[in-house]
Amino acid sequence: MSTQGIGQTMHVHEKTVMIVDDDRDIGDMLHNIIIDQTDYKVVWIAESDLALNAASYMRPSLLLLDYMLPTMHGLELYDRLQEIDNMRGVPTILISARATLPFEELRERGIYLLKKPFDLDDFLDVLAQFLS
């Protein structure tokens, strides 16, 4: 797990992507793609509870959430993060391979869905749109 920036408030002008995904392979892949292909900073957190703790110390430019997390699903984590002042309104992308998702709830919250598997260029395009 990468905890770059945890324990210190991140600067507002830095574009930081917070990834919450318990799958080490996916987390590493997303982290490496973002670091290698962009100038954004990345914080990758593998557990929902750790993400909730870290959220008090940061204001990411974008949140990438896995839907299937061990202790709570991505939408529940999103809702809990929205209760933290500096996390309110952070653009969010939910990543999932599930065929059935609560699409209406995603739409109501303004969460963008990126289905696994996804194309690298599509992923980078979505990042650029959200972080421009």
mmCIF file of C-alpha atoms in Angstrom:
data_model
loop_
_atom_site.group_PDB
_atom_site.id
_atom_site.type_symbol
_atom_site.label_atom_id
_atom_site.label_comp_id
_atom_site.label_asym_id
_atom_site.label_seq_id
_atom_site.Cartn_x
_atom_site.Cartn_y
_atom_site.Cartn_z
ATOM 1 C CA MET A 1 0.000 0.000 0.000
ATOM 2 C CA SER A 2 1.303 3.425 -0.908
ATOM 3 C CA THR A 3 0.628 6.042 1.734
ATOM 4 C CA GLN A 4 2.349 9.001 0.113
ATOM 5 C CA GLY A 5 0.996 12.097 1.783
ATOM 6 C CA ILE A 6 -0.801 10.358 4.655
ATOM 7 C CA GLY A 7 -0.394 12.278 7.888
ATOM 8 C CA GLN A 8 0.179 15.591 6.170
ATOM 9 C CA THR A 9 -2.258 17.772 4.313
ATOM 10 C CA MET A 10 -1.731 17.725 0.565
ATOM 11 C CA HIS A 11 -1.382 20.986 -1.317
ATOM 12 C CA VAL A 12 -4.539 22.034 -3.133
ATOM 13 C CA HIS A 13 -2.711 22.728 -6.423
ATOM 14 C CA GLU A 14 -1.308 19.181 -6.626
ATOM 15 C CA LYS A 15 -3.455 16.823 -8.628
ATOM 16 C CA THR A 16 -3.741 13.703 -6.531
ATOM 17 C CA VAL A 17 -5.640 10.525 -7.298
ATOM 18 C CA MET A 18 -6.781 8.443 -4.335
ATOM 19 C CA ILE A 19 -7.212 4.769 -5.245
ATOM 20 C CA VAL A 20 -9.127 2.454 -2.933
ATOM 21 C CA ASP A 21 -8.825 -1.147 -4.120
ATOM 22 C CA ASP A 22 -8.071 -4.239 -2.056
ATOM 23 C CA ASP A 23 -6.671 -6.181 -5.033
ATOM 24 C CA ARG A 24 -2.906 -5.673 -4.953
ATOM 25 C CA ASP A 25 -2.502 -6.411 -8.673
ATOM 26 C CA ILE A 26 -5.173 -3.877 -9.658
ATOM 27 C CA GLY A 27 -3.910 -1.299 -7.154
ATOM 28 C CA ASP A 28 -0.330 -1.668 -8.384
ATOM 29 C CA MET A 29 -1.434 -1.501 -12.014
ATOM 30 C CA LEU A 30 -3.532 1.654 -11.514
ATOM 31 C CA HIS A 31 -0.805 3.271 -9.416
ATOM 32 C CA ASN A 32 1.894 2.504 -11.993
ATOM 33 C CA ILE A 33 -0.196 3.638 -14.959
ATOM 34 C CA ILE A 34 -0.986 6.958 -13.329
ATOM 35 C CA ILE A 35 2.603 7.565 -12.176
ATOM 36 C CA ASP A 36 4.141 6.499 -15.511
ATOM 37 C CA GLN A 37 1.656 8.160 -17.864
ATOM 38 C CA THR A 38 0.696 11.370 -16.031
ATOM 39 C CA ASP A 39 2.126 13.967 -13.659
ATOM 40 C CA TYR A 40 -0.485 13.227 -10.981
ATOM 41 C CA LYS A 41 0.367 12.082 -7.492
ATOM 42 C CA VAL A 42 -1.181 8.825 -6.298
ATOM 43 C CA VAL A 43 -2.262 7.504 -2.930
ATOM 44 C CA TRP A 44 -3.288 3.853 -3.065
ATOM 45 C CA ILE A 45 -5.105 2.431 -0.047
ATOM 46 C CA ALA A 46 -6.194 -1.202 0.161
ATOM 47 C CA GLU A 47 -8.770 -1.022 2.972
ATOM 48 C CA SER A 48 -11.950 0.978 3.480
ATOM 49 C CA ASP A 49 -11.183 1.826 7.105
ATOM 50 C CA LEU A 50 -7.725 3.111 6.186
ATOM 51 C CA ALA A 51 -9.257 5.212 3.406
ATOM 52 C CA LEU A 52 -11.680 6.770 5.890
ATOM 53 C CA ASN A 53 -8.801 7.568 8.254
ATOM 54 C CA ALA A 54 -6.610 9.007 5.491
ATOM 55 C CA ALA A 55 -9.432 11.130 4.082
ATOM 56 C CA SER A 56 -9.146 13.592 6.959
ATOM 57 C CA TYR A 57 -5.620 14.462 5.834
ATOM 58 C CA MET A 58 -6.110 14.897 2.129
ATOM 59 C CA ARG A 59 -8.200 16.476 -0.581
ATOM 60 C CA PRO A 60 -7.684 14.352 -3.696
ATOM 61 C CA SER A 61 -8.555 15.688 -7.126
ATOM 62 C CA LEU A 62 -10.093 12.336 -8.034
ATOM 63 C CA LEU A 63 -11.243 9.216 -6.220
ATOM 64 C CA LEU A 64 -10.991 5.759 -7.849
ATOM 65 C CA LEU A 65 -13.070 3.256 -5.897
ATOM 66 C CA ASP A 66 -13.388 -0.468 -6.354
ATOM 67 C CA TYR A 67 -16.971 -1.615 -5.880
ATOM 68 C CA MET A 68 -16.221 -4.960 -4.226
ATOM 69 C CA LEU A 69 -14.267 -4.181 -1.064
ATOM 70 C CA PRO A 70 -14.060 -6.616 1.883
ATOM 71 C CA THR A 71 -15.687 -4.583 4.674
ATOM 72 C CA MET A 72 -18.077 -2.383 2.693
ATOM 73 C CA HIS A 73 -18.924 -1.883 -0.958
ATOM 74 C CA GLY A 74 -17.672 1.127 -2.868
ATOM 75 C CA LEU A 75 -20.952 3.051 -2.690
ATOM 76 C CA GLU A 76 -21.089 2.735 1.086
ATOM 77 C CA LEU A 77 -17.486 3.926 1.307
ATOM 78 C CA TYR A 78 -18.297 6.822 -1.023
ATOM 79 C CA ASP A 79 -21.220 7.855 1.194
ATOM 80 C CA ARG A 80 -19.049 7.685 4.327
ATOM 81 C CA LEU A 81 -16.310 9.714 2.624
ATOM 82 C CA GLN A 82 -18.888 12.378 1.715
ATOM 83 C CA GLU A 83 -19.429 12.921 5.442
ATOM 84 C CA ILE A 84 -15.832 14.209 5.699
ATOM 85 C CA ASP A 85 -15.692 17.922 4.837
ATOM 86 C CA ASN A 86 -12.636 17.879 2.593
ATOM 87 C CA MET A 87 -13.889 14.835 0.636
ATOM 88 C CA ARG A 88 -17.281 16.300 -0.288
ATOM 89 C CA GLY A 89 -17.660 16.785 -4.006
ATOM 90 C CA VAL A 90 -14.470 14.970 -5.020
ATOM 91 C CA PRO A 91 -15.122 13.530 -8.502
ATOM 92 C CA THR A 92 -15.383 9.753 -8.260
ATOM 93 C CA ILE A 93 -14.925 6.842 -10.626
ATOM 94 C CA LEU A 94 -16.203 3.454 -9.541
ATOM 95 C CA ILE A 95 -14.312 0.532 -11.045
ATOM 96 C CA SER A 96 -16.031 -2.839 -11.282
ATOM 97 C CA ALA A 97 -16.245 -6.019 -13.304
ATOM 98 C CA ARG A 98 -19.712 -6.830 -11.930
ATOM 99 C CA ALA A 99 -22.470 -7.135 -14.488
ATOM 100 C CA THR A 100 -25.119 -5.937 -12.055
ATOM 101 C CA LEU A 101 -24.561 -2.686 -10.230
ATOM 102 C CA PRO A 102 -26.895 -0.105 -8.696
ATOM 103 C CA PHE A 103 -26.721 2.133 -11.778
ATOM 104 C CA GLU A 104 -29.452 4.488 -10.562
ATOM 105 C CA GLU A 105 -27.569 5.080 -7.294
ATOM 106 C CA LEU A 106 -24.367 5.779 -9.226
ATOM 107 C CA ARG A 107 -26.184 8.277 -11.432
ATOM 108 C CA GLU A 108 -27.833 9.996 -8.451
ATOM 109 C CA ARG A 109 -24.442 10.470 -6.786
ATOM 110 C CA GLY A 110 -22.746 11.605 -9.991
ATOM 111 C CA ILE A 111 -20.297 8.688 -9.919
ATOM 112 C CA TYR A 112 -18.744 7.647 -13.218
ATOM 113 C CA LEU A 113 -18.547 3.886 -13.856
ATOM 114 C CA LEU A 114 -15.507 2.303 -15.476
ATOM 115 C CA LYS A 115 -16.080 -1.361 -16.260
ATOM 116 C CA LYS A 116 -13.259 -3.897 -15.959
ATOM 117 C CA PRO A 117 -11.503 -4.854 -18.075
ATOM 118 C CA PHE A 118 -10.822 -1.429 -19.528
ATOM 119 C CA ASP A 119 -8.511 -0.188 -22.248
ATOM 120 C CA LEU A 120 -5.450 1.790 -21.099
ATOM 121 C CA ASP A 121 -6.185 4.665 -23.482
ATOM 122 C CA ASP A 122 -9.804 4.837 -22.280
ATOM 123 C CA PHE A 123 -8.613 4.940 -18.665
ATOM 124 C CA LEU A 124 -6.140 7.738 -19.400
ATOM 125 C CA ASP A 125 -8.804 9.676 -21.321
ATOM 126 C CA VAL A 126 -11.209 9.447 -18.383
ATOM 127 C CA LEU A 127 -8.462 10.580 -15.986
ATOM 128 C CA ALA A 128 -7.658 13.545 -18.196
ATOM 129 C CA GLN A 129 -11.336 14.538 -18.414
ATOM 130 C CA PHE A 130 -11.765 14.470 -14.651
ATOM 131 C CA LEU A 131 -8.473 16.181 -13.848
ATOM 132 C CA SER A 132 -8.419 18.865 -16.525
#
